[in-house]
CSV table of N, CA and C in Angstrom, one decimal:
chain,number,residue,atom,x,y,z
A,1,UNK,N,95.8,98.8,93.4
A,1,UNK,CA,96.0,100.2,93.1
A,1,UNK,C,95.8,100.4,91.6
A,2,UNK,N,95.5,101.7,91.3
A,2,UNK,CA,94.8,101.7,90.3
A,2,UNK,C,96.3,102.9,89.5
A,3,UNK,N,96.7,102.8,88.4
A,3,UNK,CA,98.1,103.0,88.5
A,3,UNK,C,97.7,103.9,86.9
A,4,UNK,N,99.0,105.0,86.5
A,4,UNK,CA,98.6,105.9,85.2
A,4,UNK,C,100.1,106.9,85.3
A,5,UNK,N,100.4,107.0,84.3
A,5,UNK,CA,102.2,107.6,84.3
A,5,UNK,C,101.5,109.2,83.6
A,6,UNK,N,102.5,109.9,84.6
A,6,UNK,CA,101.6,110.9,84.2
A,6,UNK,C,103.3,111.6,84.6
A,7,UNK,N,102.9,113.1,83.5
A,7,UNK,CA,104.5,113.8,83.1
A,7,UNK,C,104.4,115.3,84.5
A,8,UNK,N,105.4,115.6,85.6
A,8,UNK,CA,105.9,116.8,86.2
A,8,UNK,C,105.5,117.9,84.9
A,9,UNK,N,104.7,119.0,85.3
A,9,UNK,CA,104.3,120.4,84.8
A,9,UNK,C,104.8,121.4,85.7
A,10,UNK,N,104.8,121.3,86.7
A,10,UNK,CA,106.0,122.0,87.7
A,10,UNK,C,105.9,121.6,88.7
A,11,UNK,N,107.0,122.3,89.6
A,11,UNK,CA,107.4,121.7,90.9
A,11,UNK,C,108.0,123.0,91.9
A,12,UNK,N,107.0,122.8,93.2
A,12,UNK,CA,107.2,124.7,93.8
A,12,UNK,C,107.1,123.7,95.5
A,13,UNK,N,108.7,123.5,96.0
A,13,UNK,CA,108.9,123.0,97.2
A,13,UNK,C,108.3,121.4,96.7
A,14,UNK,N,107.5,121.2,98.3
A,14,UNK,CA,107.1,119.9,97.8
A,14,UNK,C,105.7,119.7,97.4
A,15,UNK,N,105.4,120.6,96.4
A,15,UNK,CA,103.8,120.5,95.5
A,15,UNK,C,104.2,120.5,94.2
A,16,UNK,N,103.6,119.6,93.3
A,16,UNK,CA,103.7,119.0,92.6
A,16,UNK,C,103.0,119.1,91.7
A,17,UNK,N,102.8,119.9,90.4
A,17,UNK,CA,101.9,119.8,89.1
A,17,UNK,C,102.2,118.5,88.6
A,18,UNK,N,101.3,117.7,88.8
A,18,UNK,CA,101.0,116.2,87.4
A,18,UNK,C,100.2,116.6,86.1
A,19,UNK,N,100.4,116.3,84.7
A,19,UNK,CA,99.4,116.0,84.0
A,19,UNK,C,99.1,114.8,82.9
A,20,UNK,N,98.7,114.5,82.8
A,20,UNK,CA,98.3,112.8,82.5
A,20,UNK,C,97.1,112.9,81.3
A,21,UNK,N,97.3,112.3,80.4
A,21,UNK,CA,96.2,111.7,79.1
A,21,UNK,C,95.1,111.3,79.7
A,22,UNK,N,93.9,111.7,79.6
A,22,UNK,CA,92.9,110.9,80.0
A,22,UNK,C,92.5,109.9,78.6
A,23,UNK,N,92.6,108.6,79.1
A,23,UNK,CA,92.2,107.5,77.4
A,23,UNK,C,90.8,107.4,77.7
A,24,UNK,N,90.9,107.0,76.4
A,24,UNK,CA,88.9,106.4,76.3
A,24,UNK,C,89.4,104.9,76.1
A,25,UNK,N,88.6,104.3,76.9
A,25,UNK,CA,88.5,103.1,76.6
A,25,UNK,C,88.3,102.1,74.8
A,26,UNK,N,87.6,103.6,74.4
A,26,UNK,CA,87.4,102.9,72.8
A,26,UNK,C,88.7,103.1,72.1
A,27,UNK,N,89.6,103.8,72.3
A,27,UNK,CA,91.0,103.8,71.5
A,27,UNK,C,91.8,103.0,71.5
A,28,UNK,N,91.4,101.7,72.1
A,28,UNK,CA,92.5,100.8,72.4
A,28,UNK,C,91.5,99.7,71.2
A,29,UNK,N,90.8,99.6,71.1
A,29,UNK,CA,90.4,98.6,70.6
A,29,UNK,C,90.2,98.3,69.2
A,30,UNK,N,90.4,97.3,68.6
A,30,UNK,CA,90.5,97.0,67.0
A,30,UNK,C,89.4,97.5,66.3
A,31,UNK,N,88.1,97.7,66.7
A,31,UNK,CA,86.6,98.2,66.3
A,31,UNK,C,86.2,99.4,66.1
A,32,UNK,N,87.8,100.3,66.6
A,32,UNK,CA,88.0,102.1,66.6
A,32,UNK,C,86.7,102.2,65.2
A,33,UNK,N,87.3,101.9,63.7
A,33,UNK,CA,87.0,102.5,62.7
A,33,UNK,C,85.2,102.1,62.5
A,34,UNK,N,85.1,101.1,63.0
A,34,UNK,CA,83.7,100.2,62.9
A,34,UNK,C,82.4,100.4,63.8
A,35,UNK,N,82.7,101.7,64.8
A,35,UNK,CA,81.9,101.4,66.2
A,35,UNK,C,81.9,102.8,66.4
A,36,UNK,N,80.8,102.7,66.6
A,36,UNK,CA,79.8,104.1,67.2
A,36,UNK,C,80.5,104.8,68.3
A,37,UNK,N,81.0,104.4,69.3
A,37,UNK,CA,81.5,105.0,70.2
A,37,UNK,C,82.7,105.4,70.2
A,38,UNK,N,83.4,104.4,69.2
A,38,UNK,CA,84.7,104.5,68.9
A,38,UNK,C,85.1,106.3,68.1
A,39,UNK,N,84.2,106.6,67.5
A,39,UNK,CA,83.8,107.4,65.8
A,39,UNK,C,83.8,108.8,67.3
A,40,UNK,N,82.9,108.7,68.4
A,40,UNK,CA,83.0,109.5,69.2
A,40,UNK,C,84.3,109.9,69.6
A,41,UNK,N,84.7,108.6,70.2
A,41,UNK,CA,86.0,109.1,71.4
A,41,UNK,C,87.1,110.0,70.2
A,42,UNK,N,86.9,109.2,69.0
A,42,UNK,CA,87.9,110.3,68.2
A,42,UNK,C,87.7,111.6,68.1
A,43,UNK,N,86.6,111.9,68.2
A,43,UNK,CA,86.1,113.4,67.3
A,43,UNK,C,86.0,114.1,69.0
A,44,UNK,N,85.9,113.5,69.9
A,44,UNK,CA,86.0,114.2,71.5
A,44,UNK,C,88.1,115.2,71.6
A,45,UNK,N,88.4,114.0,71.1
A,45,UNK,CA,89.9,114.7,71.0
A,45,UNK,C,90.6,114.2,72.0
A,46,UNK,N,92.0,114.8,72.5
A,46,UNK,CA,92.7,114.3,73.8
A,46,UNK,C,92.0,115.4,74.9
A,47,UNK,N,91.9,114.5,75.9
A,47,UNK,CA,91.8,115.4,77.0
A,47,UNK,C,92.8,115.2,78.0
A,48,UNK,N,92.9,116.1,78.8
A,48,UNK,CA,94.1,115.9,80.0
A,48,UNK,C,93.5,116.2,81.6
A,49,UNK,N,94.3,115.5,82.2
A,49,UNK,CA,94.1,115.3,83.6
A,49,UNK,C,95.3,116.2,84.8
A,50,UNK,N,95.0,117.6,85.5
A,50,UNK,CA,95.5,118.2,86.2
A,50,UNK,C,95.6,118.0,87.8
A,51,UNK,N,96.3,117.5,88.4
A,51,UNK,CA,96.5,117.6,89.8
A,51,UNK,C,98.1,118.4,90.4
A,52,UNK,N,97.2,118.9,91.3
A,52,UNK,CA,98.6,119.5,92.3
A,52,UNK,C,98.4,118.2,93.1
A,53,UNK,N,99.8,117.5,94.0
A,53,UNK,CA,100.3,116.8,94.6
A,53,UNK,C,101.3,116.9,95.5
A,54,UNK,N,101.4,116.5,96.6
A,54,UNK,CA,102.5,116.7,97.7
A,54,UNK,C,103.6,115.7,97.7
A,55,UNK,N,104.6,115.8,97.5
A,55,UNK,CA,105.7,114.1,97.7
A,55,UNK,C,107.2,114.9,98.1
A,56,UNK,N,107.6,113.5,98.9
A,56,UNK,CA,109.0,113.9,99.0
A,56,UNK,C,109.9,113.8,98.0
A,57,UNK,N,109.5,113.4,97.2
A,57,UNK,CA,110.6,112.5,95.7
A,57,UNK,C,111.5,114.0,95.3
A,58,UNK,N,112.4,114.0,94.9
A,58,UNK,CA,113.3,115.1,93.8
A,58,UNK,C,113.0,115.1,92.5
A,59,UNK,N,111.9,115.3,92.2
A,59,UNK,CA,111.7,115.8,90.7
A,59,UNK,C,111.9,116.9,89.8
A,60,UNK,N,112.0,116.7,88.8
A,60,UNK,CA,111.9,118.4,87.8
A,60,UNK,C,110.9,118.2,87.2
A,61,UNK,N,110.8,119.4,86.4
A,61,UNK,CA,109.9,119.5,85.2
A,61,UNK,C,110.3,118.9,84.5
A,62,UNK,N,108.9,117.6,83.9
A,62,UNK,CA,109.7,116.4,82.6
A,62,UNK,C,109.3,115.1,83.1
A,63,UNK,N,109.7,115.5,84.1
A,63,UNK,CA,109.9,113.6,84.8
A,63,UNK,C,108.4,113.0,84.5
A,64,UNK,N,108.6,111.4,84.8
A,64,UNK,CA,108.0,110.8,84.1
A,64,UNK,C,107.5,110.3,85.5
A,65,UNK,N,106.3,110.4,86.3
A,65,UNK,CA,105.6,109.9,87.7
A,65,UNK,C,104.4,108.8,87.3
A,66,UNK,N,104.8,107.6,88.1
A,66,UNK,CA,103.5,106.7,87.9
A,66,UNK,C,102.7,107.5,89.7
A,67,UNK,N,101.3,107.7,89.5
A,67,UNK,CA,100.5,108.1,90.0
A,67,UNK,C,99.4,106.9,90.8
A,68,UNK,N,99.3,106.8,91.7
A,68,UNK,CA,98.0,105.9,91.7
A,68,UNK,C,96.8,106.1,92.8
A,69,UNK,N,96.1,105.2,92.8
A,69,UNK,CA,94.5,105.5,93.5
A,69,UNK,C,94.1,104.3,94.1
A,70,UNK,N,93.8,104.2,95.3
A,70,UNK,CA,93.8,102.9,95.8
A,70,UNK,C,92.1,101.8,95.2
A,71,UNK,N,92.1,101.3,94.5
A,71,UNK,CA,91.2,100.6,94.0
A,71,UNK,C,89.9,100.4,95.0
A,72,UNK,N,90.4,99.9,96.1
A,72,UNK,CA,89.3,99.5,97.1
A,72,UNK,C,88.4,100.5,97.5
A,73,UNK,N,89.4,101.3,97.8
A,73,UNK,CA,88.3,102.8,98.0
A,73,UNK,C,87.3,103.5,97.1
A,74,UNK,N,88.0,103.5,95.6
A,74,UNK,CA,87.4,104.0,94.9
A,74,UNK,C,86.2,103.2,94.5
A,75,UNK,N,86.3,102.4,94.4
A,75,UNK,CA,84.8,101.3,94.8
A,75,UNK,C,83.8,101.1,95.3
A,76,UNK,N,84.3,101.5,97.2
A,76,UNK,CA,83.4,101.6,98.1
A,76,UNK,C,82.7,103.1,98.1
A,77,UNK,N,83.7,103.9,97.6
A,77,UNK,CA,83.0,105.4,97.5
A,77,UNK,C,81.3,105.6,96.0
A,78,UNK,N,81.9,104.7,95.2
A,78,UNK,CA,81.5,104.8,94.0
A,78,UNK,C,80.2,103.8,94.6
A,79,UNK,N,80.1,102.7,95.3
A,79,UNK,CA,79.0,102.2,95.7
A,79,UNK,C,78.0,103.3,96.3
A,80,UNK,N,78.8,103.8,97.2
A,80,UNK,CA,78.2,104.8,98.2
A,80,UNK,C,77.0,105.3,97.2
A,81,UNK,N,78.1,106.6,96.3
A,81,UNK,CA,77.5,107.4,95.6
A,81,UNK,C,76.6,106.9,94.9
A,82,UNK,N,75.9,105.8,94.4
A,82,UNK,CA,75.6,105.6,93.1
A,82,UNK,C,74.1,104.8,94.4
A,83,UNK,N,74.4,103.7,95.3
A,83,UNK,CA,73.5,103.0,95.8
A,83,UNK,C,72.7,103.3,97.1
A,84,UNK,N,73.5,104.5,97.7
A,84,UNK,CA,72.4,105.3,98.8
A,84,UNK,C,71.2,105.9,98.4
A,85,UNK,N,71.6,107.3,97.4
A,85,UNK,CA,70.4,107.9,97.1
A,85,UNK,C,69.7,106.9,96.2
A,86,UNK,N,70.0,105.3,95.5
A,86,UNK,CA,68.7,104.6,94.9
A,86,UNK,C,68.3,103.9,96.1
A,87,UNK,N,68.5,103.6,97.1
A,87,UNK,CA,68.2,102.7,98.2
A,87,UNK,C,67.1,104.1,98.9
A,88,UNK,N,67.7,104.7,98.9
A,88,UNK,CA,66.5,106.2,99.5
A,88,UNK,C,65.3,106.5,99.0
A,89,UNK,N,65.7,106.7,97.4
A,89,UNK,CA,64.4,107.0,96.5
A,89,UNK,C,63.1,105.5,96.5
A,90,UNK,N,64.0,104.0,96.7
A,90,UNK,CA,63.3,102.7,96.3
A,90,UNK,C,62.4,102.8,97.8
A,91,UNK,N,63.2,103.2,99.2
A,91,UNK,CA,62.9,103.2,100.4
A,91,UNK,C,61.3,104.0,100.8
A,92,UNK,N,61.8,105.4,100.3
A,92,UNK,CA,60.9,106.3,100.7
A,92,UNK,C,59.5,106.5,99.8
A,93,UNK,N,60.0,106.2,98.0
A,93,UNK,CA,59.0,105.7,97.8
A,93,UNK,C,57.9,104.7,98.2
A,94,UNK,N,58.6,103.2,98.7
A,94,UNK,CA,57.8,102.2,99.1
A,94,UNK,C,57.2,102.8,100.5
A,95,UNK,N,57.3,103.4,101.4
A,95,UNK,CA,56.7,104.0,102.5
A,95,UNK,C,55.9,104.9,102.0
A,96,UNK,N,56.0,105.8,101.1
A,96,UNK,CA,54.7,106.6,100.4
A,96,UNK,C,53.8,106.1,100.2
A,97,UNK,N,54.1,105.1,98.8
A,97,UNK,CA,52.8,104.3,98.4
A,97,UNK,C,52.1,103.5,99.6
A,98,UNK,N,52.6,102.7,100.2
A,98,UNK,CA,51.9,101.7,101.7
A,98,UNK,C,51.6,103.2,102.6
A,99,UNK,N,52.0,104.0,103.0
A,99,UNK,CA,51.4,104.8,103.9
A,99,UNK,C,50.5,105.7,103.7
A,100,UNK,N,51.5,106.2,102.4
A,100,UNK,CA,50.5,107.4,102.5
A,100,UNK,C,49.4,107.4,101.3
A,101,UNK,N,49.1,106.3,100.4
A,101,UNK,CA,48.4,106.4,99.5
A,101,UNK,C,47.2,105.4,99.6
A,102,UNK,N,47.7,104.3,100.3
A,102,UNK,CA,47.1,103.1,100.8
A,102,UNK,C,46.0,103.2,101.8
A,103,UNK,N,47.1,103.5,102.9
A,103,UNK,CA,46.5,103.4,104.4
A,103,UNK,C,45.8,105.0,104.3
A,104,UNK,N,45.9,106.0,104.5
A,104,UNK,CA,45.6,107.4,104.4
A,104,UNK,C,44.5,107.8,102.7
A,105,UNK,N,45.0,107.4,102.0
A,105,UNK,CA,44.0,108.0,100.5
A,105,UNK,C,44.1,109.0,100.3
A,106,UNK,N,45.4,109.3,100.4
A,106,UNK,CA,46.8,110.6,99.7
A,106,UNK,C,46.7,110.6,98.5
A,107,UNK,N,46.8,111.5,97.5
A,107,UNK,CA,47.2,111.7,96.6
A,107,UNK,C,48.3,110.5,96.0
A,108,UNK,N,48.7,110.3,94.3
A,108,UNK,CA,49.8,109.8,94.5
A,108,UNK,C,51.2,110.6,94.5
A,109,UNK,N,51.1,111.6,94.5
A,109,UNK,CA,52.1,112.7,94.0
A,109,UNK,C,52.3,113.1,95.3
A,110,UNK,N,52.3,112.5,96.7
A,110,UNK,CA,52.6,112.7,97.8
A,110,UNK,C,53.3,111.3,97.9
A,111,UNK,N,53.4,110.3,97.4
A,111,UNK,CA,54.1,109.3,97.6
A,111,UNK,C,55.5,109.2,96.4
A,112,UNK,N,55.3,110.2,95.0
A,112,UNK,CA,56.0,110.2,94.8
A,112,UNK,C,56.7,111.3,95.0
A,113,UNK,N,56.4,112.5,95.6
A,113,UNK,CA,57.1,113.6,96.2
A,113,UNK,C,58.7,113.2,97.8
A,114,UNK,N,57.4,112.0,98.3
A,114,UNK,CA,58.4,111.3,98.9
A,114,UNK,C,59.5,110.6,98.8
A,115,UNK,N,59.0,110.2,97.5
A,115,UNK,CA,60.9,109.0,97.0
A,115,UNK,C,61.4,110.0,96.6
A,116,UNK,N,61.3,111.3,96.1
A,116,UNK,CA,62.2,112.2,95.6
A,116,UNK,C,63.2,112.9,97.0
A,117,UNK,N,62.2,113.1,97.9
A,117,UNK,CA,62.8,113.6,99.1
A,117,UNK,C,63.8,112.4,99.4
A,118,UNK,N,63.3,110.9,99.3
A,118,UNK,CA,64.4,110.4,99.6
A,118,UNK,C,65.8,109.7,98.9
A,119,UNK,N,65.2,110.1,97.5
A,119,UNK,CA,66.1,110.3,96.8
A,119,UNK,C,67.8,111.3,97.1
A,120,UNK,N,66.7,112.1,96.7
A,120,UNK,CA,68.1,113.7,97.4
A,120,UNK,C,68.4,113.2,99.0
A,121,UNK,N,67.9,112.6,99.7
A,121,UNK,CA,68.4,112.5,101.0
A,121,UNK,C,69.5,111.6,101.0
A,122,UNK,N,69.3,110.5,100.3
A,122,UNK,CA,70.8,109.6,99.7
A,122,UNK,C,71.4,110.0,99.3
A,123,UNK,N,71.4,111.0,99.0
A,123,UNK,CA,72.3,111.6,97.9
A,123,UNK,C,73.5,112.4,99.1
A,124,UNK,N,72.3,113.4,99.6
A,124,UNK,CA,73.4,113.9,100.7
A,124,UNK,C,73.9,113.0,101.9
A,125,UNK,N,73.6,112.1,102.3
A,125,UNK,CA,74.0,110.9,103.0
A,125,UNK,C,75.2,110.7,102.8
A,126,UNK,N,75.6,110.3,101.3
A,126,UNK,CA,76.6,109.9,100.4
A,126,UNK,C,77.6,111.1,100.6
A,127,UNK,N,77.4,112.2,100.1
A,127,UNK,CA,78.3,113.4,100.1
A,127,UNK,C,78.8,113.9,101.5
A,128,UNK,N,78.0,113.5,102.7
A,128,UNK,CA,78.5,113.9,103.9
A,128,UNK,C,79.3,112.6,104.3
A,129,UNK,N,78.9,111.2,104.0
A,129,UNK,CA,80.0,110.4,104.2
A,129,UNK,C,81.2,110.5,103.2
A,130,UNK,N,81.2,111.0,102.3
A,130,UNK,CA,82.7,111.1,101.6
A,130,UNK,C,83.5,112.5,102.0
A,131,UNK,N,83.1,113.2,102.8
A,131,UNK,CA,84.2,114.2,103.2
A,131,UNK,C,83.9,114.4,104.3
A,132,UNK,N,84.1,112.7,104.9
A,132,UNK,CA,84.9,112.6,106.3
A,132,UNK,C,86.3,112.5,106.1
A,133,UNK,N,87.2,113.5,106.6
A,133,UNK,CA,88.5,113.0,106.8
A,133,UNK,C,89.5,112.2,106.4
A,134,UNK,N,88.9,110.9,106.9
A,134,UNK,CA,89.5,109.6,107.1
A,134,UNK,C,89.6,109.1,105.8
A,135,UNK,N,87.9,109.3,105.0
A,135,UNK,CA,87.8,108.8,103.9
A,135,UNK,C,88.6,109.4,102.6
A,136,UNK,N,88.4,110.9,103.0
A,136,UNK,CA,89.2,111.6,101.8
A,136,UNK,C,90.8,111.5,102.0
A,137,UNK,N,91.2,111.0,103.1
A,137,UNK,CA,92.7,111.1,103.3
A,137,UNK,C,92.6,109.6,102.0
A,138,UNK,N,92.0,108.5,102.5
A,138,UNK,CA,92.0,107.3,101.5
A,138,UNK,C,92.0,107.3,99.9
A,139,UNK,N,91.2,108.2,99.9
A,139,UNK,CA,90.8,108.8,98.1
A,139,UNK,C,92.3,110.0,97.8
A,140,UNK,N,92.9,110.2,98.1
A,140,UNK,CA,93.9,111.1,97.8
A,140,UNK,C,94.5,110.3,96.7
A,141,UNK,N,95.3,111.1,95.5
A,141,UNK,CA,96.3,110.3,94.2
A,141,UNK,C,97.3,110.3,95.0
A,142,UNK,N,98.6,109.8,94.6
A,142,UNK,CA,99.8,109.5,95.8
A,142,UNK,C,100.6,109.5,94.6
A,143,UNK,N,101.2,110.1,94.5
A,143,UNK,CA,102.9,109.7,93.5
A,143,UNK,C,103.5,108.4,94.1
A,144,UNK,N,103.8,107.6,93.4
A,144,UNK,CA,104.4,106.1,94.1
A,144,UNK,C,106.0,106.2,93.9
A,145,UNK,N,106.5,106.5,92.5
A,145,UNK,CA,107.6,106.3,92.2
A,145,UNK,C,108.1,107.5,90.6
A,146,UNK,N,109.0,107.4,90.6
A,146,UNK,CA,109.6,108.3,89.1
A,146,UNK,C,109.8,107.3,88.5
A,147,UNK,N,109.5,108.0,87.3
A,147,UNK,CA,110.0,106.8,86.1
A,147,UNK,C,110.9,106.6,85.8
A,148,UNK,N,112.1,105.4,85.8
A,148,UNK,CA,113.0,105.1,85.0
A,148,UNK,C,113.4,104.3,84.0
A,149,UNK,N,113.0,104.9,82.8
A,149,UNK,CA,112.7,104.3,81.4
A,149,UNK,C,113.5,103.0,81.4
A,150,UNK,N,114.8,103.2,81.6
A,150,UNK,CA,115.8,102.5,81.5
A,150,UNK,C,115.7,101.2,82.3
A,151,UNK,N,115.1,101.5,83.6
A,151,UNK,CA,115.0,100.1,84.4
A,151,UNK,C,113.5,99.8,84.3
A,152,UNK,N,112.4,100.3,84.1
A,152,UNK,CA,111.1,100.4,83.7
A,152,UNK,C,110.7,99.7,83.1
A,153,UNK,N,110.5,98.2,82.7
A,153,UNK,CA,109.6,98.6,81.2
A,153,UNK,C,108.4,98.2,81.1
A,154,UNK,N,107.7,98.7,81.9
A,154,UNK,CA,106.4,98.9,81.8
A,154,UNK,C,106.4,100.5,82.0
A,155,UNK,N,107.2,101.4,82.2
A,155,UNK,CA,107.1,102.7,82.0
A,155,UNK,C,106.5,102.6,80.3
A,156,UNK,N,105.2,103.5,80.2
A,156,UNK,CA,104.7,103.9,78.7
A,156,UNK,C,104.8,105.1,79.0
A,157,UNK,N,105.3,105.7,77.5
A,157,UNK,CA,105.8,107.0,77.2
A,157,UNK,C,104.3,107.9,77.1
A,158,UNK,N,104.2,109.0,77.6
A,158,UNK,CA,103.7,110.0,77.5
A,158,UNK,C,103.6,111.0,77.0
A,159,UNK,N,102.8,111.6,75.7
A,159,UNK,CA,103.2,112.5,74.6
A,159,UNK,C,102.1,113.2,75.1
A,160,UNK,N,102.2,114.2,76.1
A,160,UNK,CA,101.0,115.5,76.3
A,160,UNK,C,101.2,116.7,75.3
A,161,UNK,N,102.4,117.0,75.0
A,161,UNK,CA,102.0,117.6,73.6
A,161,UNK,C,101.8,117.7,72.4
A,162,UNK,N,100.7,117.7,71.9
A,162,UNK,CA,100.1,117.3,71.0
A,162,UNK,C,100.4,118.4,70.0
C-alpha cells in the first residue's frame, strides 16, 4: 500500500474532505541547492491534494488520516495506460508498412496514418478497461486509520497552512 497522512478539511455524515501536501521528490534530497530540478520544484511552490472520501471512522475537522492506494493496482493500471496505446501504435504501424506499403505500393502516410489509428485505439482500450467497475472499486484512496501522534511515531506532522 502506498501510504501519505493527510489533515480532515471537513466532515458531512460519512464523506470526508482530505487534504494532503503533494512533495516533489527533489525536496528531500541534499542536491536541492545544486540541481536543476531541484531550483524547479522550489520555484513550483506547495501544492495540495483534495479528495472527498467515505469511512466509518469518527473524525473532526483537524484530524490527522493516513490515506492509502493499493500499490499493485496502481501499477497494473499505469502499465495499462502507458503500454497498450505503444503496443497499438508499434502493432498497427508494423501492419501498415508490411501491408500496406510493401505488398500494395501505398503511400507511406497510409502506414503511418495507421500506427496513429492504432495508437489512439490503445489508448481507448486502456480507458474503457480502467472504468470497469471492479477495477475502479480497486483504485479508490481508503482512509486506513486516524492518527495518533502519541502512539504513532511514524505519524509526520502536516503543515497545509502555509
Amino acid at each position: 500500500m502506498i501510504e501519505e497522512t493527510a489533515r480532515v478539511t471537513r466532515v458531512e455524515g460519512n464523506q470526508v474532505d482530505v487534504e494532503s501536501v503533494v512533495k516533489s521528490g527533489c525536496s528531500s534530497c541534499q542536491q536541492i541547492d545544486t540541481c536543476g530540478s531541484g531550483q524547479v520544484a522550489k520555484g513550483l511552490g506547495v501544492r495540495h491534494m483534495k479528495l472527498t472520501l467515505t469511512t466509518e471512522l469518527e473524525l473532526l475537522v483537524g484530524d490527522e488520516v493516513v490515506i492509502a492506494l493499493p500499490q499493485s493496482q496502481l501499477l497494473s493500471a499505469a502499465l495499462q495506460v502507458y503500454i497498450l496505446p505503444l503496443i497499438g501504435l508499434i502493432a498497427a504501424g508494423a501492419f501498415g508498412q508490411f501491408f500496406l506499403v510493401q505488398q500494395w505500393a501505398l503511400h507511406e502516410l497510409s502506414a503511418l496514418a495507421l500506427a496513429v489509428i492504432g495508437g489512439v485505439s490503445g489508448f481507448y482500450l486502456a480507458r474503457f478497461m480502467q472504468q470497469q467497475p471492479k477495477r475502479k472499486q480497486a483504485l479508490e484512496v481508503k482512509i486506513l486509520r486516524k492518527c495518533d501522534k502519541s502512539s504513532d511515531p511514524r505519524a509526520i506532522p502536516v503543515n497545509i497552512r502555509n
